[in-house]
């Protein structure tokens, strides 16, 4: 899922209708189930991106170290990079940067989902507090 879709879904799902607290309380397990499934899918996607990053990092490192083989035919590189400069070249490599950006975005998605799951776990306390406040306001 895209981050915008996740944020929009969270905003809609976590609203509590204070005039229908019984239904809101009953909806909590369904929300948890929904977001744990999304979290699981996104966590798997993160792991796949980490794997792809590691593989690409090794390939690009070999490329800059002069062991690119057939890669030089596809992407000519006429410089000799010394070992101590490899990290500088890898940090500036557009393919590596793209993967880092995707990894960072995926980590942000995971963080948002973890926070959402914690909020859903706290939801029953929030609903109970709202119920107590309504009782207090009505003088019961």
Backbone as JSON Lines, residues from 0, in Angstrom:
{"i":0,"aa":"X","n":[0.83,-1.18,0.0],"ca":[0.0,0.0,0.0],"c":[0.88,1.24,0.0]}
{"i":1,"aa":"X","n":[0.34,2.29,-0.55],"ca":[1.06,3.56,-0.53],"c":[0.83,4.24,0.81]}
{"i":2,"aa":"X","n":[1.8,5.05,1.2],"ca":[1.74,5.7,2.5],"c":[0.52,6.62,2.61]}
{"i":3,"aa":"X","n":[0.13,7.27,1.54],"ca":[-1.03,8.16,1.58],"c":[-2.3,7.36,1.85]}
{"i":4,"aa":"X","n":[-2.41,6.17,1.23],"ca":[-3.58,5.31,1.45],"c":[-3.64,4.85,2.91]}
{"i":5,"aa":"X","n":[-2.48,4.47,3.44],"ca":[-2.43,4.01,4.83],"c":[-2.83,5.13,5.78]}
{"i":6,"aa":"X","n":[-2.28,6.32,5.56],"ca":[-2.6,7.45,6.43],"c":[-4.08,7.8,6.38]}
{"i":7,"aa":"X","n":[-4.66,7.77,5.17],"ca":[-6.09,8.08,5.03],"c":[-6.94,7.02,5.74]}
{"i":8,"aa":"X","n":[-6.58,5.75,5.59],"ca":[-7.33,4.68,6.24],"c":[-7.24,4.79,7.76]}
{"i":9,"aa":"X","n":[-6.07,5.09,8.26],"ca":[-5.89,5.24,9.71],"c":[-6.73,6.39,10.24]}
{"i":10,"aa":"X","n":[-6.69,7.49,9.54],"ca":[-7.47,8.65,9.98],"c":[-8.95,8.33,10.05]}
{"i":11,"aa":"X","n":[-9.45,7.62,9.05],"ca":[-10.87,7.27,9.03],"c":[-11.21,6.21,10.08]}
{"i":12,"aa":"X","n":[-10.34,5.22,10.23],"ca":[-10.65,4.09,11.12],"c":[-10.51,4.41,12.6]}
{"i":13,"aa":"X","n":[-9.62,5.3,12.96],"ca":[-9.38,5.55,14.38],"c":[-10.31,6.59,15.0]}
{"i":14,"aa":"X","n":[-11.15,7.21,14.19],"ca":[-12.12,8.14,14.75],"c":[-13.12,7.36,15.59]}
{"i":15,"aa":"X","n":[-13.47,7.94,16.72],"ca":[-14.43,7.3,17.63],"c":[-15.7,8.14,17.65]}
{"i":16,"aa":"X","n":[-16.81,7.5,17.31],"ca":[-18.11,8.16,17.37],"c":[-18.58,8.14,18.82]}
{"i":17,"aa":"X","n":[-18.53,9.27,19.46],"ca":[-18.84,9.31,20.9],"c":[-20.3,9.05,21.2]}
{"i":18,"aa":"X","n":[-21.15,9.06,20.18],"ca":[-22.57,8.79,20.38],"c":[-22.91,7.32,20.13]}
{"i":19,"aa":"X","n":[-21.9,6.53,19.76],"ca":[-22.11,5.12,19.48],"c":[-20.94,4.31,20.02]}
{"i":20,"aa":"X","n":[-20.66,4.44,21.28],"ca":[-19.48,3.83,21.9],"c":[-19.54,2.31,21.94]}
{"i":21,"aa":"X","n":[-20.74,1.75,22.02],"ca":[-20.86,0.28,22.05],"c":[-20.37,-0.3,20.72]}
{"i":22,"aa":"X","n":[-20.81,0.27,19.62],"ca":[-20.36,-0.21,18.3],"c":[-18.87,0.04,18.1]}
{"i":23,"aa":"X","n":[-18.4,1.17,18.6],"ca":[-16.97,1.48,18.47],"c":[-16.13,0.46,19.24]}
{"i":24,"aa":"X","n":[-16.61,0.08,20.4],"ca":[-15.89,-0.91,21.2],"c":[-15.88,-2.27,20.48]}
{"i":25,"aa":"X","n":[-17.0,-2.63,19.89],"ca":[-17.09,-3.89,19.15],"c":[-16.23,-3.88,17.88]}
{"i":26,"aa":"X","n":[-15.97,-2.71,17.35],"ca":[-15.19,-2.59,16.1],"c":[-13.68,-2.73,16.33]}
{"i":27,"aa":"X","n":[-13.24,-2.6,17.57],"ca":[-11.82,-2.61,17.89],"c":[-11.09,-3.88,17.44]}
{"i":28,"aa":"X","n":[-11.61,-5.09,17.72],"ca":[-10.9,-6.3,17.25],"c":[-10.78,-6.37,15.73]}
{"i":29,"aa":"X","n":[-11.8,-5.89,15.02],"ca":[-11.74,-5.88,13.56],"c":[-10.66,-4.93,13.05]}
{"i":30,"aa":"X","n":[-10.55,-3.79,13.71],"ca":[-9.5,-2.83,13.35],"c":[-8.12,-3.43,13.59]}
{"i":31,"aa":"X","n":[-7.97,-4.09,14.74],"ca":[-6.67,-4.7,15.04],"c":[-6.33,-5.74,13.98]}
{"i":32,"aa":"X","n":[-7.29,-6.56,13.62],"ca":[-7.07,-7.59,12.6],"c":[-6.68,-6.97,11.25]}
{"i":33,"aa":"X","n":[-7.38,-5.92,10.88],"ca":[-7.09,-5.25,9.61],"c":[-5.66,-4.72,9.59]}
{"i":34,"aa":"X","n":[-5.26,-4.04,10.66],"ca":[-3.94,-3.4,10.67],"c":[-2.8,-4.39,10.93]}
{"i":35,"aa":"X","n":[-3.08,-5.5,11.58],"ca":[-2.02,-6.5,11.75],"c":[-1.75,-7.19,10.42]}
{"i":36,"aa":"X","n":[-2.77,-7.35,9.59],"ca":[-2.57,-7.91,8.25],"c":[-1.77,-6.95,7.37]}
{"i":37,"aa":"X","n":[-2.13,-5.68,7.42],"ca":[-1.38,-4.69,6.64],"c":[0.06,-4.63,7.14]}
{"i":38,"aa":"X","n":[0.24,-4.63,8.45],"ca":[1.58,-4.59,9.04],"c":[2.42,-5.78,8.58]}
{"i":39,"aa":"X","n":[1.83,-6.95,8.6],"ca":[2.55,-8.16,8.17],"c":[2.97,-8.06,6.72]}
{"i":40,"aa":"X","n":[2.07,-7.63,5.86],"ca":[2.41,-7.48,4.43],"c":[3.52,-6.46,4.23]}
{"i":41,"aa":"X","n":[3.43,-5.34,4.93],"ca":[4.44,-4.3,4.78],"c":[5.78,-4.72,5.38]}
{"i":42,"aa":"X","n":[5.76,-5.49,6.45],"ca":[7.0,-5.99,7.05],"c":[7.69,-6.96,6.08]}
{"i":43,"aa":"X","n":[6.93,-7.79,5.4],"ca":[7.49,-8.69,4.39],"c":[8.08,-7.87,3.25]}
{"i":44,"aa":"X","n":[7.38,-6.83,2.83],"ca":[7.89,-5.96,1.77],"c":[9.2,-5.3,2.19]}
{"i":45,"aa":"X","n":[9.29,-4.89,3.46],"ca":[10.54,-4.31,3.99],"c":[11.67,-5.32,3.89]}
{"i":46,"aa":"X","n":[11.42,-6.54,4.3],"ca":[12.47,-7.57,4.26],"c":[12.94,-7.81,2.83]}
{"i":47,"aa":"X","n":[12.02,-7.83,1.88],"ca":[12.39,-8.03,0.48],"c":[13.24,-6.86,-0.04]}
{"i":48,"aa":"X","n":[12.89,-5.66,0.37],"ca":[13.68,-4.49,-0.02],"c":[15.08,-4.53,0.6]}
{"i":49,"aa":"X","n":[15.16,-4.97,1.85],"ca":[16.47,-5.09,2.5],"c":[17.34,-6.1,1.76]}
{"i":50,"aa":"X","n":[16.74,-7.17,1.35],"ca":[17.46,-8.19,0.59],"c":[17.93,-7.65,-0.77]}
{"i":51,"aa":"X","n":[17.04,-6.97,-1.45],"ca":[17.39,-6.39,-2.74],"c":[18.5,-5.35,-2.59]}
{"i":52,"aa":"X","n":[18.43,-4.55,-1.52],"ca":[19.46,-3.56,-1.26],"c":[20.82,-4.24,-1.05]}
{"i":53,"aa":"X","n":[20.84,-5.28,-0.24],"ca":[22.1,-5.98,0.04],"c":[22.7,-6.56,-1.24]}
{"i":54,"aa":"X","n":[21.87,-7.17,-2.05],"ca":[22.35,-7.74,-3.31],"c":[22.87,-6.65,-4.24]}
{"i":55,"aa":"X","n":[22.13,-5.57,-4.36],"ca":[22.55,-4.47,-5.22],"c":[23.82,-3.81,-4.72]}
{"i":56,"aa":"X","n":[23.93,-3.69,-3.4],"ca":[25.12,-3.07,-2.82],"c":[26.37,-3.87,-3.2]}
{"i":57,"aa":"X","n":[26.3,-5.18,-3.08],"ca":[27.45,-6.03,-3.44],"c":[27.76,-5.88,-4.93]}
{"i":58,"aa":"X","n":[26.73,-5.91,-5.75],"ca":[26.95,-5.79,-7.21],"c":[27.59,-4.45,-7.55]}
{"i":59,"aa":"X","n":[27.09,-3.38,-6.96],"ca":[27.65,-2.05,-7.26],"c":[29.06,-1.91,-6.69]}
{"i":60,"aa":"X","n":[29.3,-2.52,-5.56],"ca":[30.65,-2.5,-4.98],"c":[31.64,-3.2,-5.92]}
{"i":61,"aa":"X","n":[31.23,-4.34,-6.42],"ca":[32.07,-5.08,-7.38],"c":[32.28,-4.24,-8.64]}
{"i":62,"aa":"X","n":[31.22,-3.58,-9.07],"ca":[31.3,-2.74,-10.26],"c":[32.36,-1.65,-10.08]}
{"i":63,"aa":"X","n":[32.28,-0.91,-8.96],"ca":[33.24,0.18,-8.73],"c":[34.64,-0.33,-8.41]}
{"i":64,"aa":"X","n":[34.73,-1.54,-7.93],"ca":[36.05,-2.12,-7.63],"c":[36.73,-2.63,-8.89]}
{"i":65,"aa":"X","n":[36.03,-2.6,-10.01],"ca":[36.62,-3.05,-11.27],"c":[36.31,-4.49,-11.62]}
{"i":66,"aa":"X","n":[35.39,-5.09,-10.91],"ca":[35.02,-6.48,-11.17],"c":[33.63,-6.58,-11.78]}
{"i":67,"aa":"X","n":[33.27,-5.6,-12.58],"ca":[31.92,-5.53,-13.14],"c":[31.65,-6.49,-14.26]}
{"i":68,"aa":"X","n":[32.67,-6.97,-14.93],"ca":[32.5,-7.91,-16.03],"c":[31.57,-7.39,-17.1]}
{"i":69,"aa":"X","n":[30.46,-8.08,-17.33],"ca":[29.5,-7.71,-18.37],"c":[28.8,-6.39,-18.08]}
{"i":70,"aa":"X","n":[28.8,-5.97,-16.83],"ca":[28.17,-4.7,-16.47],"c":[28.82,-3.52,-17.2]}
{"i":71,"aa":"X","n":[30.11,-3.64,-17.48],"ca":[30.82,-2.54,-18.16],"c":[30.32,-2.36,-19.58]}
{"i":72,"aa":"X","n":[29.81,-3.43,-20.18],"ca":[29.25,-3.32,-21.54],"c":[27.96,-2.54,-21.5]}
{"i":73,"aa":"X","n":[27.15,-2.81,-20.49],"ca":[25.87,-2.12,-20.34],"c":[26.05,-0.7,-19.82]}
{"i":74,"aa":"X","n":[26.99,-0.54,-18.93],"ca":[27.2,0.74,-18.25],"c":[28.71,1.01,-18.18]}
{"i":75,"aa":"X","n":[29.26,1.62,-19.21],"ca":[30.7,1.85,-19.23],"c":[31.17,2.71,-18.05]}
{"i":76,"aa":"X","n":[32.3,2.31,-17.49],"ca":[32.88,3.05,-16.37],"c":[34.39,3.02,-16.55]}
{"i":77,"aa":"X","n":[34.96,4.16,-16.91],"ca":[36.37,4.2,-17.29],"c":[37.29,4.73,-16.19]}
{"i":78,"aa":"X","n":[36.85,4.68,-14.95],"ca":[37.68,5.16,-13.85],"c":[38.16,4.0,-13.01]}
{"i":79,"aa":"X","n":[39.24,4.24,-12.34],"ca":[39.77,3.28,-11.38],"c":[39.51,3.87,-10.0]}
{"i":80,"aa":"X","n":[38.65,3.22,-9.23],"ca":[38.3,3.69,-7.9],"c":[39.15,2.93,-6.9]}
{"i":81,"aa":"X","n":[39.85,3.7,-6.06],"ca":[40.68,3.02,-5.06],"c":[39.79,2.54,-3.91]}
{"i":82,"aa":"X","n":[40.26,1.52,-3.22],"ca":[39.48,0.85,-2.19],"c":[38.93,1.81,-1.13]}
{"i":83,"aa":"X","n":[39.72,2.77,-0.7],"ca":[39.27,3.68,0.35],"c":[38.18,4.64,-0.13]}
{"i":84,"aa":"X","n":[38.02,4.8,-1.44],"ca":[36.98,5.67,-1.99],"c":[35.71,4.92,-2.4]}
{"i":85,"aa":"X","n":[35.7,3.62,-2.25],"ca":[34.54,2.83,-2.66],"c":[33.26,3.3,-1.97]}
{"i":86,"aa":"X","n":[33.33,3.55,-0.68],"ca":[32.13,3.98,0.06],"c":[31.6,5.32,-0.43]}
{"i":87,"aa":"X","n":[32.49,6.21,-0.83],"ca":[32.07,7.51,-1.36],"c":[31.29,7.31,-2.65]}
{"i":88,"aa":"X","n":[31.81,6.45,-3.52],"ca":[31.14,6.18,-4.79],"c":[29.81,5.46,-4.57]}
{"i":89,"aa":"X","n":[29.8,4.54,-3.64],"ca":[28.56,3.81,-3.36],"c":[27.5,4.72,-2.76]}
{"i":90,"aa":"X","n":[27.9,5.64,-1.9],"ca":[26.95,6.59,-1.33],"c":[26.34,7.5,-2.39]}
{"i":91,"aa":"X","n":[27.1,7.78,-3.43],"ca":[26.62,8.67,-4.48],"c":[25.93,7.93,-5.63]}
{"i":92,"aa":"X","n":[25.95,6.63,-5.59],"ca":[25.38,5.83,-6.68],"c":[23.86,5.96,-6.72]}
{"i":93,"aa":"X","n":[23.31,6.3,-7.87],"ca":[21.86,6.55,-7.98],"c":[21.04,5.29,-7.74]}
{"i":94,"aa":"X","n":[21.53,4.14,-8.15],"ca":[20.78,2.9,-7.92],"c":[20.71,2.57,-6.43]}
{"i":95,"aa":"X","n":[21.81,2.77,-5.74],"ca":[21.85,2.53,-4.3],"c":[20.98,3.57,-3.58]}
{"i":96,"aa":"X","n":[21.05,4.81,-4.0],"ca":[20.24,5.87,-3.38],"c":[18.75,5.6,-3.54]}
{"i":97,"aa":"X","n":[18.34,5.14,-4.73],"ca":[16.93,4.81,-4.95],"c":[16.47,3.72,-3.99]}
{"i":98,"aa":"X","n":[17.28,2.71,-3.83],"ca":[16.93,1.63,-2.91],"c":[16.9,2.11,-1.46]}
{"i":99,"aa":"X","n":[17.85,2.97,-1.09],"ca":[17.85,3.53,0.27],"c":[16.58,4.34,0.52]}
{"i":100,"aa":"X","n":[16.17,5.12,-0.48],"ca":[14.95,5.91,-0.34],"c":[13.73,5.01,-0.16]}
{"i":101,"aa":"X","n":[13.66,3.94,-0.94],"ca":[12.55,3.0,-0.82],"c":[12.57,2.31,0.55]}
{"i":102,"aa":"X","n":[13.76,1.96,1.01],"ca":[13.89,1.34,2.34],"c":[13.43,2.3,3.44]}
{"i":103,"aa":"X","n":[13.84,3.54,3.35],"ca":[13.46,4.54,4.35],"c":[11.94,4.73,4.37]}
{"i":104,"aa":"X","n":[11.35,4.83,3.2],"ca":[9.9,4.98,3.11],"c":[9.2,3.77,3.73]}
{"i":105,"aa":"X","n":[9.7,2.58,3.43],"ca":[9.1,1.37,3.97],"c":[9.24,1.32,5.5]}
{"i":106,"aa":"X","n":[10.36,1.78,6.01],"ca":[10.56,1.83,7.46],"c":[9.6,2.82,8.11]}
{"i":107,"aa":"X","n":[9.32,3.92,7.42],"ca":[8.34,4.89,7.93],"c":[6.95,4.27,7.97]}
{"i":108,"aa":"X","n":[6.6,3.53,6.93],"ca":[5.31,2.85,6.89],"c":[5.19,1.87,8.05]}
{"i":109,"aa":"X","n":[6.24,1.1,8.3],"ca":[6.24,0.15,9.4],"c":[6.07,0.88,10.73]}
{"i":110,"aa":"X","n":[6.76,1.99,10.91],"ca":[6.65,2.77,12.14],"c":[5.22,3.28,12.33]}
{"i":111,"aa":"X","n":[4.61,3.79,11.28],"ca":[3.23,4.29,11.36],"c":[2.29,3.16,11.76]}
{"i":112,"aa":"X","n":[2.48,1.99,11.16],"ca":[1.61,0.86,11.46],"c":[1.81,0.35,12.9]}
{"i":113,"aa":"X","n":[3.05,0.35,13.37],"ca":[3.3,-0.05,14.75],"c":[2.61,0.9,15.73]}
{"i":114,"aa":"X","n":[2.7,2.18,15.44],"ca":[2.04,3.18,16.3],"c":[0.51,3.03,16.25]}
{"i":115,"aa":"X","n":[0.01,2.72,15.06],"ca":[-1.43,2.52,14.9],"c":[-1.9,1.31,15.71]}
{"i":116,"aa":"X","n":[-1.14,0.23,15.65],"ca":[-1.5,-0.97,16.42],"c":[-1.49,-0.67,17.93]}
{"i":117,"aa":"X","n":[-0.53,0.12,18.37],"ca":[-0.51,0.51,19.79],"c":[-1.74,1.35,20.14]}
{"i":118,"aa":"X","n":[-2.09,2.24,19.24],"ca":[-3.27,3.09,19.47],"c":[-4.54,2.24,19.51]}
{"i":119,"aa":"X","n":[-4.64,1.26,18.65],"ca":[-5.8,0.38,18.65],"c":[-5.86,-0.41,19.96]}
{"i":120,"aa":"X","n":[-4.7,-0.84,20.46],"ca":[-4.67,-1.55,21.74],"c":[-5.14,-0.66,22.88]}
{"i":121,"aa":"X","n":[-4.91,0.65,22.78],"ca":[-5.34,1.6,23.81],"c":[-6.78,2.06,23.62]}
{"i":122,"aa":"X","n":[-7.35,1.71,22.51],"ca":[-8.68,2.2,22.13],"c":[-9.75,1.85,23.18]}
{"i":123,"aa":"X","n":[-9.7,0.67,23.75],"ca":[-10.72,0.29,24.73],"c":[-10.64,1.17,25.97]}
{"i":124,"aa":"X","n":[-9.43,1.57,26.35],"ca":[-9.27,2.49,27.49],"c":[-9.85,3.86,27.16]}
{"i":125,"aa":"X","n":[-9.63,4.29,25.94],"ca":[-10.16,5.59,25.51],"c":[-11.68,5.56,25.53]}
{"i":126,"aa":"X","n":[-12.25,4.47,25.01],"ca":[-13.72,4.36,24.98],"c":[-14.27,4.3,26.41]}
{"i":127,"aa":"X","n":[-13.6,3.56,27.28],"ca":[-14.05,3.49,28.68],"c":[-13.99,4.87,29.33]}
{"i":128,"aa":"X","n":[-12.92,5.6,29.09],"ca":[-12.81,6.96,29.64],"c":[-13.91,7.87,29.11]}
{"i":129,"aa":"X","n":[-14.23,7.73,27.84],"ca":[-15.3,8.53,27.26],"c":[-16.64,8.18,27.93]}
{"i":130,"aa":"X","n":[-16.85,6.9,28.17],"ca":[-18.08,6.45,28.82],"c":[-18.16,7.03,30.24]}
{"i":131,"aa":"X","n":[-17.06,6.99,30.95],"ca":[-17.03,7.54,32.31],"c":[-17.28,9.04,32.28]}
{"i":132,"aa":"X","n":[-16.76,9.73,31.32],"ca":[-16.95,11.17,31.21],"c":[-18.42,11.5,30.91]}
{"i":133,"aa":"X","n":[-19.03,10.71,30.06],"ca":[-20.45,10.92,29.75],"c":[-21.3,10.71,31.02]}
{"i":134,"aa":"X","n":[-20.99,9.66,31.77],"ca":[-21.7,9.4,33.03],"c":[-21.52,10.57,34.0]}
{"i":135,"aa":"X","n":[-20.31,11.05,34.1],"ca":[-20.0,12.17,35.0],"c":[-20.78,13.41,34.58]}
{"i":136,"aa":"X","n":[-20.77,13.7,33.29],"ca":[-21.45,14.89,32.79],"c":[-22.96,14.81,33.0]}
{"i":137,"aa":"X","n":[-23.49,13.58,32.97],"ca":[-24.94,13.45,33.14],"c":[-25.33,13.3,34.62]}
{"i":138,"aa":"X","n":[-24.34,13.29,35.51],"ca":[-24.6,13.26,36.94],"c":[-24.8,11.88,37.5]}
{"i":139,"aa":"X","n":[-24.37,10.87,36.84],"ca":[-24.54,9.5,37.34],"c":[-23.37,9.03,38.11]}
